[in-house]
Amino acid sequence: MDFSIIQYSKFMTLLAMLLQNLKTLHMSLEDSIKWLGEVMAEIGPTHSQKSEDWNIFDVKEANAIIDYLKISLFQHYKLYEFMFFSAREEIVIGTEQVIEVVKSACGPFPNPLEEGMSSDIYSTFIEPPTTLDTEMKGLDQEQSPEESQPETDTSNMDPLVGFTIEDVKAVLDQVTDDILISIQTEINKKLQIQEEAFNARIEKLKKA
């Protein structure tokens, strides 16, 4: 419409006031149309000398402004009401995952894997004694050489004396069964947890 700077300013002020009335005063569509008619009567062509400063739009320009507001704001009034007043649900489009970092090994061997074996078996049969324990044993041997002699004699004895091969096999079978059962139980629990997590993620994806 080749508006002047003052006309652009008045037009943008009019549009901002319409949106402000909708956002703060909760004006209905009918009230906004009435308010626009009153305002256009003041800034449009008139014979009143009081509003000469507001006589900046002629009839053609006023009709063009009304037509624009009709196809932009008034035609989508319900959409603007929904945008200003309706609470919208936040859609989660991503998830956070916590990754456990492997701790640094305190000895020549790394820490046992969670899926490999229990920490009790590892610390008892695989993990070597620490330097502090070795030094303490050496000090004890130096301080009490007489007491260490019976211990040496005892350590030289065969711990399997009095047991038959069948007894040893029975004990090993029992220990092996206990270890396998505990490992199988842990694996089943982990598989169940992973299955529940996958099912939950699948349900979220279906809802999204």
C-alpha atoms as an extended CHARMM CRD file, in Angstrom:
* protein
*
       208  EXT
         1         1  MET       CA              0.0000000000        0.0000000000        0.0000000000  PROA      1               0.0000000000
         2         2  ASP       CA              3.0660000000        2.2920000000       -0.0190000000  PROA      2               0.0000000000
         3         3  PHE       CA              2.4550000000        3.4350000000        3.5550000000  PROA      3               0.0000000000
         4         4  SER       CA              4.4860000000        6.2450000000        5.0370000000  PROA      4               0.0000000000
         5         5  ILE       CA              6.6070000000        5.7620000000        8.1270000000  PROA      5               0.0000000000
         6         6  ILE       CA              3.8760000000        7.1900000000       10.3590000000  PROA      6               0.0000000000
         7         7  GLN       CA              1.2630000000        4.9140000000        8.7530000000  PROA      7               0.0000000000
         8         8  TYR       CA              3.5140000000        1.8810000000        9.2520000000  PROA      8               0.0000000000
         9         9  SER       CA              3.9460000000        2.8650000000       12.8940000000  PROA      9               0.0000000000
        10        10  LYS       CA              0.1900000000        3.2360000000       13.4490000000  PROA      10              0.0000000000
        11        11  PHE       CA             -0.5210000000       -0.0600000000       11.6670000000  PROA      11              0.0000000000
        12        12  MET       CA              2.0360000000       -2.0280000000       13.7030000000  PROA      12              0.0000000000
        13        13  THR       CA              0.7540000000       -0.4070000000       16.9060000000  PROA      13              0.0000000000
        14        14  LEU       CA             -2.7790000000       -1.4570000000       15.9750000000  PROA      14              0.0000000000
        15        15  LEU       CA             -1.7010000000       -5.0550000000       15.3370000000  PROA      15              0.0000000000
        16        16  ALA       CA              0.3050000000       -5.2150000000       18.5820000000  PROA      16              0.0000000000
        17        17  MET       CA             -2.6340000000       -3.8530000000       20.5800000000  PROA      17              0.0000000000
        18        18  LEU       CA             -4.9730000000       -6.4750000000       19.1000000000  PROA      18              0.0000000000
        19        19  LEU       CA             -2.6020000000       -9.2660000000       20.1400000000  PROA      19              0.0000000000
        20        20  GLN       CA             -2.1050000000       -7.6810000000       23.5440000000  PROA      20              0.0000000000
        21        21  ASN       CA             -5.8610000000       -7.4750000000       24.1090000000  PROA      21              0.0000000000
        22        22  LEU       CA             -6.1670000000      -11.1470000000       23.2320000000  PROA      22              0.0000000000
        23        23  LYS       CA             -3.2580000000      -12.1920000000       25.4550000000  PROA      23              0.0000000000
        24        24  THR       CA             -3.9110000000      -10.0570000000       28.5540000000  PROA      24              0.0000000000
        25        25  LEU       CA             -7.5980000000       -9.0930000000       28.4420000000  PROA      25              0.0000000000
        26        26  HSD       CA             -8.7810000000      -12.4010000000       26.8960000000  PROA      26              0.0000000000
        27        27  MET       CA            -10.9440000000      -10.5250000000       24.3940000000  PROA      27              0.0000000000
        28        28  SER       CA            -13.3210000000      -12.6360000000       22.3550000000  PROA      28              0.0000000000
        29        29  LEU       CA            -13.5090000000      -12.3880000000       18.5720000000  PROA      29              0.0000000000
        30        30  GLU       CA            -16.6140000000      -10.2040000000       18.7200000000  PROA      30              0.0000000000
        31        31  ASP       CA            -15.0330000000       -7.8090000000       21.2340000000  PROA      31              0.0000000000
        32        32  SER       CA            -11.8740000000       -7.5170000000       19.1430000000  PROA      32              0.0000000000
        33        33  ILE       CA            -13.8940000000       -6.6730000000       16.0300000000  PROA      33              0.0000000000
        34        34  LYS       CA            -15.8500000000       -4.0150000000       17.9350000000  PROA      34              0.0000000000
        35        35  TRP       CA            -12.6340000000       -2.5700000000       19.3700000000  PROA      35              0.0000000000
        36        36  LEU       CA            -11.0840000000       -2.4530000000       15.8880000000  PROA      36              0.0000000000
        37        37  GLY       CA            -14.1440000000       -0.5910000000       14.5530000000  PROA      37              0.0000000000
        38        38  GLU       CA            -13.8710000000        2.0200000000       17.2920000000  PROA      38              0.0000000000
        39        39  VAL       CA            -10.1510000000        2.5180000000       16.7050000000  PROA      39              0.0000000000
        40        40  MET       CA            -10.5200000000        2.7290000000       12.9200000000  PROA      40              0.0000000000
        41        41  ALA       CA            -13.2380000000        5.3440000000       13.3830000000  PROA      41              0.0000000000
        42        42  GLU       CA            -10.7340000000        7.4720000000       15.2880000000  PROA      42              0.0000000000
        43        43  ILE       CA             -7.7330000000        7.1140000000       12.9320000000  PROA      43              0.0000000000
        44        44  GLY       CA             -9.7490000000        7.0530000000        9.6960000000  PROA      44              0.0000000000
        45        45  PRO       CA            -11.1450000000        9.9810000000        7.6500000000  PROA      45              0.0000000000
        46        46  THR       CA            -13.3180000000       12.2840000000        9.7220000000  PROA      46              0.0000000000
        47        47  HSD       CA            -14.5220000000       15.9200000000        9.7090000000  PROA      47              0.0000000000
        48        48  SER       CA            -13.6680000000       16.4260000000       13.3740000000  PROA      48              0.0000000000
        49        49  GLN       CA            -10.9180000000       18.9360000000       14.0270000000  PROA      49              0.0000000000
        50        50  LYS       CA             -9.8590000000       17.1150000000       17.2460000000  PROA      50              0.0000000000
        51        51  SER       CA             -8.4880000000       14.0830000000       15.4510000000  PROA      51              0.0000000000
        52        52  GLU       CA             -6.5880000000       15.7890000000       12.6290000000  PROA      52              0.0000000000
        53        53  ASP       CA             -3.3430000000       14.1900000000       13.9120000000  PROA      53              0.0000000000
        54        54  TRP       CA             -4.9750000000       10.7560000000       13.6000000000  PROA      54              0.0000000000
        55        55  ASN       CA             -6.3710000000       11.2800000000       10.0990000000  PROA      55              0.0000000000
        56        56  ILE       CA             -3.5830000000        9.3170000000        8.4310000000  PROA      56              0.0000000000
        57        57  PHE       CA             -5.5470000000        6.6230000000        6.5610000000  PROA      57              0.0000000000
        58        58  ASP       CA             -8.0710000000        7.1930000000        3.8250000000  PROA      58              0.0000000000
        59        59  VAL       CA            -11.0350000000        4.8920000000        3.1380000000  PROA      59              0.0000000000
        60        60  LYS       CA             -9.0820000000        2.6330000000        0.7450000000  PROA      60              0.0000000000
        61        61  GLU       CA             -6.2010000000        2.2050000000        3.1720000000  PROA      61              0.0000000000
        62        62  ALA       CA             -8.5710000000        1.5700000000        6.1110000000  PROA      62              0.0000000000
        63        63  ASN       CA            -10.4070000000       -1.1350000000        4.1030000000  PROA      63              0.0000000000
        64        64  ALA       CA             -7.0680000000       -2.7350000000        3.1540000000  PROA      64              0.0000000000
        65        65  ILE       CA             -6.0440000000       -2.8760000000        6.8280000000  PROA      65              0.0000000000
        66        66  ILE       CA             -9.3770000000       -4.4340000000        7.8280000000  PROA      66              0.0000000000
        67        67  ASP       CA             -9.1100000000       -7.0070000000        5.0300000000  PROA      67              0.0000000000
        68        68  TYR       CA             -5.5880000000       -7.9370000000        6.1110000000  PROA      68              0.0000000000
        69        69  LEU       CA             -6.6230000000       -8.3530000000        9.7520000000  PROA      69              0.0000000000
        70        70  LYS       CA             -9.6150000000      -10.4330000000        8.6360000000  PROA      70              0.0000000000
        71        71  ILE       CA             -7.5300000000      -13.0140000000        6.7100000000  PROA      71              0.0000000000
        72        72  SER       CA             -4.6340000000      -13.0780000000        9.2040000000  PROA      72              0.0000000000
        73        73  LEU       CA             -5.7050000000      -12.5500000000       12.8230000000  PROA      73              0.0000000000
        74        74  PHE       CA             -9.4910000000      -12.9260000000       12.8270000000  PROA      74              0.0000000000
        75        75  GLN       CA             -9.5820000000      -15.9460000000       10.5060000000  PROA      75              0.0000000000
        76        76  HSD       CA             -7.1810000000      -17.8470000000       12.8280000000  PROA      76              0.0000000000
        77        77  TYR       CA             -8.4590000000      -16.3850000000       16.1110000000  PROA      77              0.0000000000
        78        78  LYS       CA             -8.9940000000      -19.8070000000       17.7150000000  PROA      78              0.0000000000
        79        79  LEU       CA             -5.4130000000      -20.7240000000       16.9010000000  PROA      79              0.0000000000
        80        80  TYR       CA             -4.0980000000      -17.6150000000       18.6430000000  PROA      80              0.0000000000
        81        81  GLU       CA             -6.2900000000      -18.3540000000       21.6760000000  PROA      81              0.0000000000
        82        82  PHE       CA             -4.8970000000      -21.8810000000       21.8310000000  PROA      82              0.0000000000
        83        83  MET       CA             -1.3490000000      -20.5740000000       21.5370000000  PROA      83              0.0000000000
        84        84  PHE       CA             -1.7600000000      -18.0500000000       24.3690000000  PROA      84              0.0000000000
        85        85  PHE       CA             -3.9410000000      -19.9690000000       26.8510000000  PROA      85              0.0000000000
        86        86  SER       CA             -3.6700000000      -23.7380000000       26.2800000000  PROA      86              0.0000000000
        87        87  ALA       CA             -1.0050000000      -25.6740000000       28.1580000000  PROA      87              0.0000000000
        88        88  ARG       CA              0.9660000000      -27.8630000000       25.7900000000  PROA      88              0.0000000000
        89        89  GLU       CA              2.5370000000      -31.1690000000       26.7250000000  PROA      89              0.0000000000
        90        90  GLU       CA              6.2910000000      -31.3250000000       26.4050000000  PROA      90              0.0000000000
        91        91  ILE       CA              7.2950000000      -34.0540000000       23.9770000000  PROA      91              0.0000000000
        92        92  VAL       CA             10.4420000000      -35.9470000000       24.8910000000  PROA      92              0.0000000000
        93        93  ILE       CA             12.4150000000      -36.6230000000       21.7150000000  PROA      93              0.0000000000
        94        94  GLY       CA             15.5590000000      -37.9530000000       23.3810000000  PROA      94              0.0000000000
        95        95  THR       CA             16.7710000000      -39.8770000000       26.3880000000  PROA      95              0.0000000000
        96        96  GLU       CA             19.8390000000      -39.7010000000       28.5620000000  PROA      96              0.0000000000
        97        97  GLN       CA             22.0340000000      -42.7140000000       29.1640000000  PROA      97              0.0000000000
        98        98  VAL       CA             24.4710000000      -43.1530000000       32.0450000000  PROA      98              0.0000000000
        99        99  ILE       CA             27.7190000000      -44.8780000000       31.0760000000  PROA      99              0.0000000000
       100       100  GLU       CA             29.8650000000      -46.4110000000       33.7900000000  PROA      100             0.0000000000
       101       101  VAL       CA             33.5760000000      -45.8280000000       33.2310000000  PROA      101             0.0000000000
       102       102  VAL       CA             35.9710000000      -48.6110000000       34.1610000000  PROA      102             0.0000000000
       103       103  LYS       CA             37.9920000000      -47.7490000000       37.2460000000  PROA      103             0.0000000000
       104       104  SER       CA             41.7470000000      -47.7870000000       37.0970000000  PROA      104             0.0000000000
       105       105  ALA       CA             43.3310000000      -51.0470000000       38.2550000000  PROA      105             0.0000000000
       106       106  CYS       CA             45.0810000000      -50.9000000000       41.6200000000  PROA      106             0.0000000000
       107       107  GLY       CA             47.1860000000      -53.9910000000       40.8920000000  PROA      107             0.0000000000
       108       108  PRO       CA             48.6780000000      -55.9080000000       37.9770000000  PROA      108             0.0000000000
       109       109  PHE       CA             45.2370000000      -57.3080000000       37.1540000000  PROA      109             0.0000000000
       110       110  PRO       CA             42.1760000000      -55.2060000000       36.2720000000  PROA      110             0.0000000000
       111       111  ASN       CA             39.0210000000      -55.2680000000       38.3380000000  PROA      111             0.0000000000
       112       112  PRO       CA             36.8120000000      -58.2880000000       37.6180000000  PROA      112             0.0000000000
       113       113  LEU       CA             34.0610000000      -57.9350000000       35.0360000000  PROA      113             0.0000000000
       114       114  GLU       CA             30.5600000000      -57.9240000000       36.4180000000  PROA      114             0.0000000000
       115       115  GLU       CA             29.5610000000      -60.7000000000       34.0090000000  PROA      115             0.0000000000
       116       116  GLY       CA             32.7220000000      -62.7740000000       34.6330000000  PROA      116             0.0000000000
       117       117  MET       CA             32.7990000000      -63.8900000000       38.2550000000  PROA      117             0.0000000000
       118       118  SER       CA             31.9460000000      -62.6590000000       41.6940000000  PROA      118             0.0000000000
       119       119  SER       CA             34.3830000000      -60.3920000000       43.4780000000  PROA      119             0.0000000000
       120       120  ASP       CA             34.7330000000      -62.8950000000       46.3510000000  PROA      120             0.0000000000
       121       121  ILE       CA             36.0860000000      -65.6100000000       44.0680000000  PROA      121             0.0000000000
       122       122  TYR       CA             38.3320000000      -63.0960000000       42.3180000000  PROA      122             0.0000000000
       123       123  SER       CA             39.8040000000      -61.6930000000       45.5180000000  PROA      123             0.0000000000
       124       124  THR       CA             40.2790000000      -65.1610000000       47.0350000000  PROA      124             0.0000000000
       125       125  PHE       CA             41.7770000000      -67.1520000000       44.1680000000  PROA      125             0.0000000000
       126       126  ILE       CA             43.0000000000      -64.7140000000       41.4780000000  PROA      126             0.0000000000
       127       127  GLU       CA             43.8740000000      -61.3170000000       42.9050000000  PROA      127             0.0000000000
       128       128  PRO       CA             47.4400000000      -61.3750000000       44.3310000000  PROA      128             0.0000000000
       129       129  PRO       CA             48.0520000000      -60.0570000000       47.8680000000  PROA      129             0.0000000000
       130       130  THR       CA             48.9070000000      -56.3830000000       48.0840000000  PROA      130             0.0000000000
       131       131  THR       CA             52.3990000000      -55.1300000000       48.9330000000  PROA      131             0.0000000000
       132       132  LEU       CA             51.2160000000      -53.9870000000       52.3680000000  PROA      132             0.0000000000
       133       133  ASP       CA             49.9890000000      -57.4680000000       53.2780000000  PROA      133             0.0000000000
       134       134  THR       CA             53.2910000000      -59.0000000000       52.1260000000  PROA      134             0.0000000000
       135       135  GLU       CA             55.2960000000      -56.5540000000       54.2290000000  PROA      135             0.0000000000
       136       136  MET       CA             53.1480000000      -57.2010000000       57.2970000000  PROA      136             0.0000000000
       137       137  LYS       CA             53.6400000000      -60.9650000000       56.9240000000  PROA      137             0.0000000000
       138       138  GLY       CA             57.4100000000      -60.4320000000       56.6140000000  PROA      138             0.0000000000
       139       139  LEU       CA             57.4740000000      -58.3450000000       59.8050000000  PROA      139             0.0000000000
       140       140  ASP       CA             55.4830000000      -60.9590000000       61.6660000000  PROA      140             0.0000000000
       141       141  GLN       CA             57.9330000000      -63.6600000000       60.5830000000  PROA      141             0.0000000000
       142       142  GLU       CA             60.9320000000      -61.5710000000       61.6770000000  PROA      142             0.0000000000
       143       143  GLN       CA             59.4370000000      -60.7300000000       65.0640000000  PROA      143             0.0000000000
       144       144  SER       CA             58.3390000000      -64.2770000000       65.9450000000  PROA      144             0.0000000000
       145       145  PRO       CA             60.5580000000      -66.8690000000       64.2120000000  PROA      145             0.0000000000
       146       146  GLU       CA             59.6950000000      -69.4930000000       66.8140000000  PROA      146             0.0000000000
       147       147  GLU       CA             55.9570000000      -69.0910000000       66.2430000000  PROA      147             0.0000000000
       148       148  SER       CA             56.3810000000      -69.2270000000       62.4970000000  PROA      148             0.0000000000
       149       149  GLN       CA             58.0260000000      -72.6670000000       62.6290000000  PROA      149             0.0000000000
       150       150  PRO       CA             54.8250000000      -74.5670000000       63.5130000000  PROA      150             0.0000000000
       151       151  GLU       CA             52.9680000000      -72.6320000000       60.8540000000  PROA      151             0.0000000000
       152       152  THR       CA             55.5740000000      -73.7380000000       58.2880000000  PROA      152             0.0000000000
       153       153  ASP       CA             55.2110000000      -77.3200000000       59.3430000000  PROA      153             0.0000000000
       154       154  THR       CA             51.4430000000      -77.0290000000       59.0810000000  PROA      154             0.0000000000
       155       155  SER       CA             51.6460000000      -75.4250000000       55.6470000000  PROA      155             0.0000000000
       156       156  ASN       CA             53.8010000000      -78.3040000000       54.4000000000  PROA      156             0.0000000000
       157       157  MET       CA             51.0900000000      -80.7810000000       55.2570000000  PROA      157             0.0000000000
       158       158  ASP       CA             48.8030000000      -81.9510000000       52.4840000000  PROA      158             0.0000000000
       159       159  PRO       CA             45.3550000000      -80.3610000000       53.0370000000  PROA      159             0.0000000000
       160       160  LEU       CA             43.6940000000      -83.2990000000       51.2850000000  PROA      160             0.0000000000
       161       161  VAL       CA             44.9300000000      -85.8970000000       53.7710000000  PROA      161             0.0000000000
       162       162  GLY       CA             42.0160000000      -88.0480000000       54.8750000000  PROA      162             0.0000000000
       163       163  PHE       CA             39.8680000000      -87.2980000000       51.7980000000  PROA      163             0.0000000000
       164       164  THR       CA             39.2440000000      -89.6880000000       48.9220000000  PROA      164             0.0000000000
       165       165  ILE       CA             38.9830000000      -88.7330000000       45.2670000000  PROA      165             0.0000000000
       166       166  GLU       CA             35.2050000000      -89.1300000000       45.4300000000  PROA      166             0.0000000000
       167       167  ASP       CA             35.0250000000      -86.6610000000       48.3300000000  PROA      167             0.0000000000
       168       168  VAL       CA             37.0470000000      -84.0770000000       46.4040000000  PROA      168             0.0000000000
       169       169  LYS       CA             34.8950000000      -84.5490000000       43.2950000000  PROA      169             0.0000000000
       170       170  ALA       CA             31.7200000000      -84.1550000000       45.3250000000  PROA      170             0.0000000000
       171       171  VAL       CA             32.9530000000      -80.9180000000       46.8870000000  PROA      171             0.0000000000
       172       172  LEU       CA             34.0770000000      -79.5280000000       43.5100000000  PROA      172             0.0000000000
       173       173  ASP       CA             30.7400000000      -80.4750000000       41.9200000000  PROA      173             0.0000000000
       174       174  GLN       CA             28.8440000000      -78.7040000000       44.6900000000  PROA      174             0.0000000000
       175       175  VAL       CA             30.9860000000      -75.5660000000       44.4660000000  PROA      175             0.0000000000
       176       176  THR       CA             30.6970000000      -75.5160000000       40.6660000000  PROA      176             0.0000000000
       177       177  ASP       CA             26.9120000000      -75.9110000000       40.8140000000  PROA      177             0.0000000000
       178       178  ASP       CA             26.6080000000      -73.0690000000       43.3360000000  PROA      178             0.0000000000
       179       179  ILE       CA             28.7380000000      -70.7580000000       41.1870000000  PROA      179             0.0000000000
       180       180  LEU       CA             26.8570000000      -71.6150000000       37.9970000000  PROA      180             0.0000000000
       181       181  ILE       CA             23.4730000000      -71.1380000000       39.6690000000  PROA      181             0.0000000000
       182       182  SER       CA             24.4670000000      -67.7120000000       41.0130000000  PROA      182             0.0000000000
       183       183  ILE       CA             25.8580000000      -66.6540000000       37.6240000000  PROA      183             0.0000000000
       184       184  GLN       CA             22.7290000000      -67.8840000000       35.8350000000  PROA      184             0.0000000000
       185       185  THR       CA             20.5260000000      -65.9880000000       38.2880000000  PROA      185             0.0000000000
       186       186  GLU       CA             22.4600000000      -62.7440000000       37.7190000000  PROA      186             0.0000000000
       187       187  ILE       CA             22.2870000000      -63.1800000000       33.9360000000  PROA      187             0.0000000000
       188       188  ASN       CA             18.5090000000      -63.7700000000       34.0770000000  PROA      188             0.0000000000
       189       189  LYS       CA             18.0000000000      -60.6560000000       36.1910000000  PROA      189             0.0000000000
       190       190  LYS       CA             20.0360000000      -58.5400000000       33.7920000000  PROA      190             0.0000000000
       191       191  LEU       CA             18.2080000000      -59.9130000000       30.7680000000  PROA      191             0.0000000000
       192       192  GLN       CA             14.8720000000      -59.1490000000       32.4320000000  PROA      192             0.0000000000
       193       193  ILE       CA             15.9530000000      -55.5750000000       33.2330000000  PROA      193             0.0000000000
       194       194  GLN       CA             17.1550000000      -55.0320000000       29.6530000000  PROA      194             0.0000000000
       195       195  GLU       CA             13.9150000000      -56.4510000000       28.2710000000  PROA      195             0.0000000000
       196       196  GLU       CA             11.8370000000      -54.0960000000       30.4310000000  PROA      196             0.0000000000
       197       197  ALA       CA             13.9720000000      -51.1400000000       29.3480000000  PROA      197             0.0000000000
       198       198  PHE       CA             13.5690000000      -52.0350000000       25.6580000000  PROA      198             0.0000000000
       199       199  ASN       CA              9.8100000000      -52.4390000000       26.0780000000  PROA      199             0.0000000000
       200       200  ALA       CA              9.5780000000      -49.0420000000       27.7580000000  PROA      200             0.0000000000
       201       201  ARG       CA             11.5220000000      -47.4020000000       24.9260000000  PROA      201             0.0000000000
       202       202  ILE       CA              9.3340000000      -49.1080000000       22.3350000000  PROA      202             0.0000000000
       203       203  GLU       CA              6.1960000000      -47.7850000000       24.0810000000  PROA      203             0.0000000000
       204       204  LYS       CA              7.6550000000      -44.2520000000       24.1140000000  PROA      204             0.0000000000
       205       205  LEU       CA              8.4270000000      -44.4840000000       20.3970000000  PROA      205             0.0000000000
       206       206  LYS       CA              4.8820000000      -45.6970000000       19.6750000000  PROA      206             0.0000000000
       207       207  LYS       CA              3.3910000000      -42.7740000000       21.6050000000  PROA      207             0.0000000000
       208       208  ALA       CA              5.7050000000      -40.3110000000       19.8370000000  PROA      208             0.0000000000
